[in-house]
Short mmCIF file of C-alpha atoms in Angstrom, two decimals:
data_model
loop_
_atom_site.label_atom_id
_atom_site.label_comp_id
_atom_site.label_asym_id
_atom_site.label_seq_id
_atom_site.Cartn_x
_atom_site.Cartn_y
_atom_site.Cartn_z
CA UNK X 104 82.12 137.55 108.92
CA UNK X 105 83.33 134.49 109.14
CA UNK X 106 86.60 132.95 106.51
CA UNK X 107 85.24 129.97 104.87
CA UNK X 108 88.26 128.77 103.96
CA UNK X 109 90.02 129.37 107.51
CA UNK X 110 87.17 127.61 109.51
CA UNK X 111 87.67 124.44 107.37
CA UNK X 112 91.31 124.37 107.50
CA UNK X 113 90.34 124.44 111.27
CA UNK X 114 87.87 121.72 111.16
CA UNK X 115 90.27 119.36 109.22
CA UNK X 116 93.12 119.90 111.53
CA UNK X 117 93.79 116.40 113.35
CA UNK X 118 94.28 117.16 117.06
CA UNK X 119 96.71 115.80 119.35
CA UNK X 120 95.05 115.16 122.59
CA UNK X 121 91.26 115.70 121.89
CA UNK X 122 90.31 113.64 119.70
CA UNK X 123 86.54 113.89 120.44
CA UNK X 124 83.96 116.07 121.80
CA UNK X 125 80.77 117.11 122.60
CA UNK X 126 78.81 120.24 122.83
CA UNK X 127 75.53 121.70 123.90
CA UNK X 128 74.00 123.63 121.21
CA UNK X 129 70.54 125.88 121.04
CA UNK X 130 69.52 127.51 118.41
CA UNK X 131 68.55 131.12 118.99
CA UNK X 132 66.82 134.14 117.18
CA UNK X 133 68.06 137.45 117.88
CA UNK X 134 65.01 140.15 118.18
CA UNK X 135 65.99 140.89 114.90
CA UNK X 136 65.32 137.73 113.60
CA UNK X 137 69.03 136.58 113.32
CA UNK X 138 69.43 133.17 113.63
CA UNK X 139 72.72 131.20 115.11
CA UNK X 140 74.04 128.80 117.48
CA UNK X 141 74.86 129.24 120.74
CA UNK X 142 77.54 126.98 122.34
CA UNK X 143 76.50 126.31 126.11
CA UNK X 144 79.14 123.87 127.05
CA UNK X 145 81.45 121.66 125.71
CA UNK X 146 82.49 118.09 127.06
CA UNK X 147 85.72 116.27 126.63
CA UNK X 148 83.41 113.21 125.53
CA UNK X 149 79.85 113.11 124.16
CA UNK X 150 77.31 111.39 126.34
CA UNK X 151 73.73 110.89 126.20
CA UNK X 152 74.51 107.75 123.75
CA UNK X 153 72.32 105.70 126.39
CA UNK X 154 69.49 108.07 126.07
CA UNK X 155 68.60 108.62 122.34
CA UNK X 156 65.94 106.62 120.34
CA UNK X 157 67.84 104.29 118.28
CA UNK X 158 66.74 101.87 115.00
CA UNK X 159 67.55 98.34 115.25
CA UNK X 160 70.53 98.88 113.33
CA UNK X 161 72.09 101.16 115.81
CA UNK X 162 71.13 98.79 118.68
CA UNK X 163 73.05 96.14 117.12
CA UNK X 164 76.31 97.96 116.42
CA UNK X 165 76.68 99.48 119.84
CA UNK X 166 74.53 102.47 120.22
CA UNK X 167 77.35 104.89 118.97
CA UNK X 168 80.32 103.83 121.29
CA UNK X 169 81.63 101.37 119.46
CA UNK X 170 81.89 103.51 116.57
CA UNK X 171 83.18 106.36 118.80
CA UNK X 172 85.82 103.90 120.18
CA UNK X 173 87.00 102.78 116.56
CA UNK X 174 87.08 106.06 115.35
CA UNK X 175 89.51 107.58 117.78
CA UNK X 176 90.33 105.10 120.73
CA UNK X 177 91.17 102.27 118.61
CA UNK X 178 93.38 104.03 115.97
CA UNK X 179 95.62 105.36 118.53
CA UNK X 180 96.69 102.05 119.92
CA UNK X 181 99.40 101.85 117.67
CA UNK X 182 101.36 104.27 118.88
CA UNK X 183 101.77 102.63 122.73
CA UNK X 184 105.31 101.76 123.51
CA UNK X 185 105.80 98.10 122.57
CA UNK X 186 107.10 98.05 126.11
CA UNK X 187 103.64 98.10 127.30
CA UNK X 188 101.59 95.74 124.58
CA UNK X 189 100.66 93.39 127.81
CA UNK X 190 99.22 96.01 129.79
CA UNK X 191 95.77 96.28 130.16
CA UNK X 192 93.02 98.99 129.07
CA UNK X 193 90.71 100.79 131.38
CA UNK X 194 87.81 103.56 131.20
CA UNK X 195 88.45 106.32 134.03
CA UNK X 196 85.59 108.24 135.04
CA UNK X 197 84.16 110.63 137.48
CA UNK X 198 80.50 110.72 136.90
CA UNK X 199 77.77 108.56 135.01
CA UNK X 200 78.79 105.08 135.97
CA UNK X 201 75.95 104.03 133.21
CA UNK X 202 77.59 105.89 130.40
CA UNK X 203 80.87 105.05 131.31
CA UNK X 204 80.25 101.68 131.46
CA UNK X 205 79.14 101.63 127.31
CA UNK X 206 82.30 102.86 126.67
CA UNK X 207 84.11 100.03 128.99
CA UNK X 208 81.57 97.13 127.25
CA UNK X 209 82.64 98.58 123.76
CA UNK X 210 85.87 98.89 124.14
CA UNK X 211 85.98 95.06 125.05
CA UNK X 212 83.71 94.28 122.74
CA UNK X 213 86.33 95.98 119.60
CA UNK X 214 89.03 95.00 120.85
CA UNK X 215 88.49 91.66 122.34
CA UNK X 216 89.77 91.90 125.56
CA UNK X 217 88.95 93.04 129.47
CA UNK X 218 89.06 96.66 130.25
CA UNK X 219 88.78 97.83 133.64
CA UNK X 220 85.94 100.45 134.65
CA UNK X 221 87.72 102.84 137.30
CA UNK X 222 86.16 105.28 139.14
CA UNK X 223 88.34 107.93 140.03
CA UNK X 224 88.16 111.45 141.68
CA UNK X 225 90.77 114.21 141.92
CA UNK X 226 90.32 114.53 145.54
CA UNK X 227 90.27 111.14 146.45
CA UNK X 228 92.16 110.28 149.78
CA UNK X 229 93.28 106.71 148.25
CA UNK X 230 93.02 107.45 144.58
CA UNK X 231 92.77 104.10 142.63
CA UNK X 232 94.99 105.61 140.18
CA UNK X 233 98.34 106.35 139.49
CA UNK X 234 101.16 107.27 137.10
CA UNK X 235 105.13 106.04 137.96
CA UNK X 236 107.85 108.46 136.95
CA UNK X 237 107.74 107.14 132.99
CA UNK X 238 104.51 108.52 132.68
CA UNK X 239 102.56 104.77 132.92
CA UNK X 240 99.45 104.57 134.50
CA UNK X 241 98.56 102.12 136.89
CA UNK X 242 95.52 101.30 138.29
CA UNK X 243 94.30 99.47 140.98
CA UNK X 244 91.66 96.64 140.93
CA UNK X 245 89.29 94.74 143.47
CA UNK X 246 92.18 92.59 144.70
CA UNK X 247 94.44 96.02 145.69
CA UNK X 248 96.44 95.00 143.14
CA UNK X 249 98.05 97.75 140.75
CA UNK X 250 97.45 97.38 137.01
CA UNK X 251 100.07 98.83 134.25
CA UNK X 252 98.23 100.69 131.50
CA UNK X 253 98.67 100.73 128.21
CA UNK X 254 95.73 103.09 127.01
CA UNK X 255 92.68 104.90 128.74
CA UNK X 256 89.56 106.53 128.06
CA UNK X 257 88.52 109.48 129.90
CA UNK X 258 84.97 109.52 130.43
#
């Protein structure tokens, strides 16, 4: 059995790092006819947002990523080093250039500013990333030149 109480002690926990998710869930019936969910995989972000049906209300406020990035990105801005308030914002990604690229539009959308949209692979011979001995991303843009970073998104 599961402890109510326990679970949504759990749920209410704020977490560090992961501050959103995503999960594939089916329902299934047992041959008994037990009912429950089955977790297939989770993902460090949701995606899909470019794929559901939406209402015109949801079209105009972003499809969901605007909300995701106020909900989470946005709020933990205010803990960058002052040090790095003129550094610039990116989305990193490995996959899904299309749903990626919400995230990017929405984040420049909420926050009023440019955010660059870098692909980036571990294995990458000349990785367009990189991090200096502080910890501080850097990325590097179109002209080869390298970007400080203040805050990413991981898609």
């Amino acid at each position: 059995t599961i402890d109510k109480k326990a679970l949504i002690k759990l749920l209410k926990q704020e977490p560090d790092f992961l501050r959103w998710s995503g999960a594939d869930l089916f329902v299934t019936t047992t041959e008994d006819n037990n009912k429950q969910l089955t977790v297939i995989e989770t993902n460090t972000c949701p995606s899909g947002q470019k794929s559901m049906p939406r209402s015109d209300n949801e079209i105009s406020d972003g499809y969901g990523y605007k909300k995701l990035i106020n909900t989470t990105f946005k709020s933990m801005l205010g803990s960058v080093s002052p040090e790095l308030f003129d550094a610039g914002l990116a989305v990193i990604y490995d996959k899904n250039h299309t749903e990626a690229s919400g995230y990017a539009q929405a984040m420049a959308e909420e926050l009023g500013e440019n955010v660059y949209l870098v692909e980036y692979f571990n294995d990458d011979d000349n990785p367009p990333v990189r991090f200096d001995n502080d910890g501080v991303m850097s990325i590097r843009d179109d002209n080869n030149q390298w970007i400080s970073i203040r805050a990413a998104f991981r898609y």
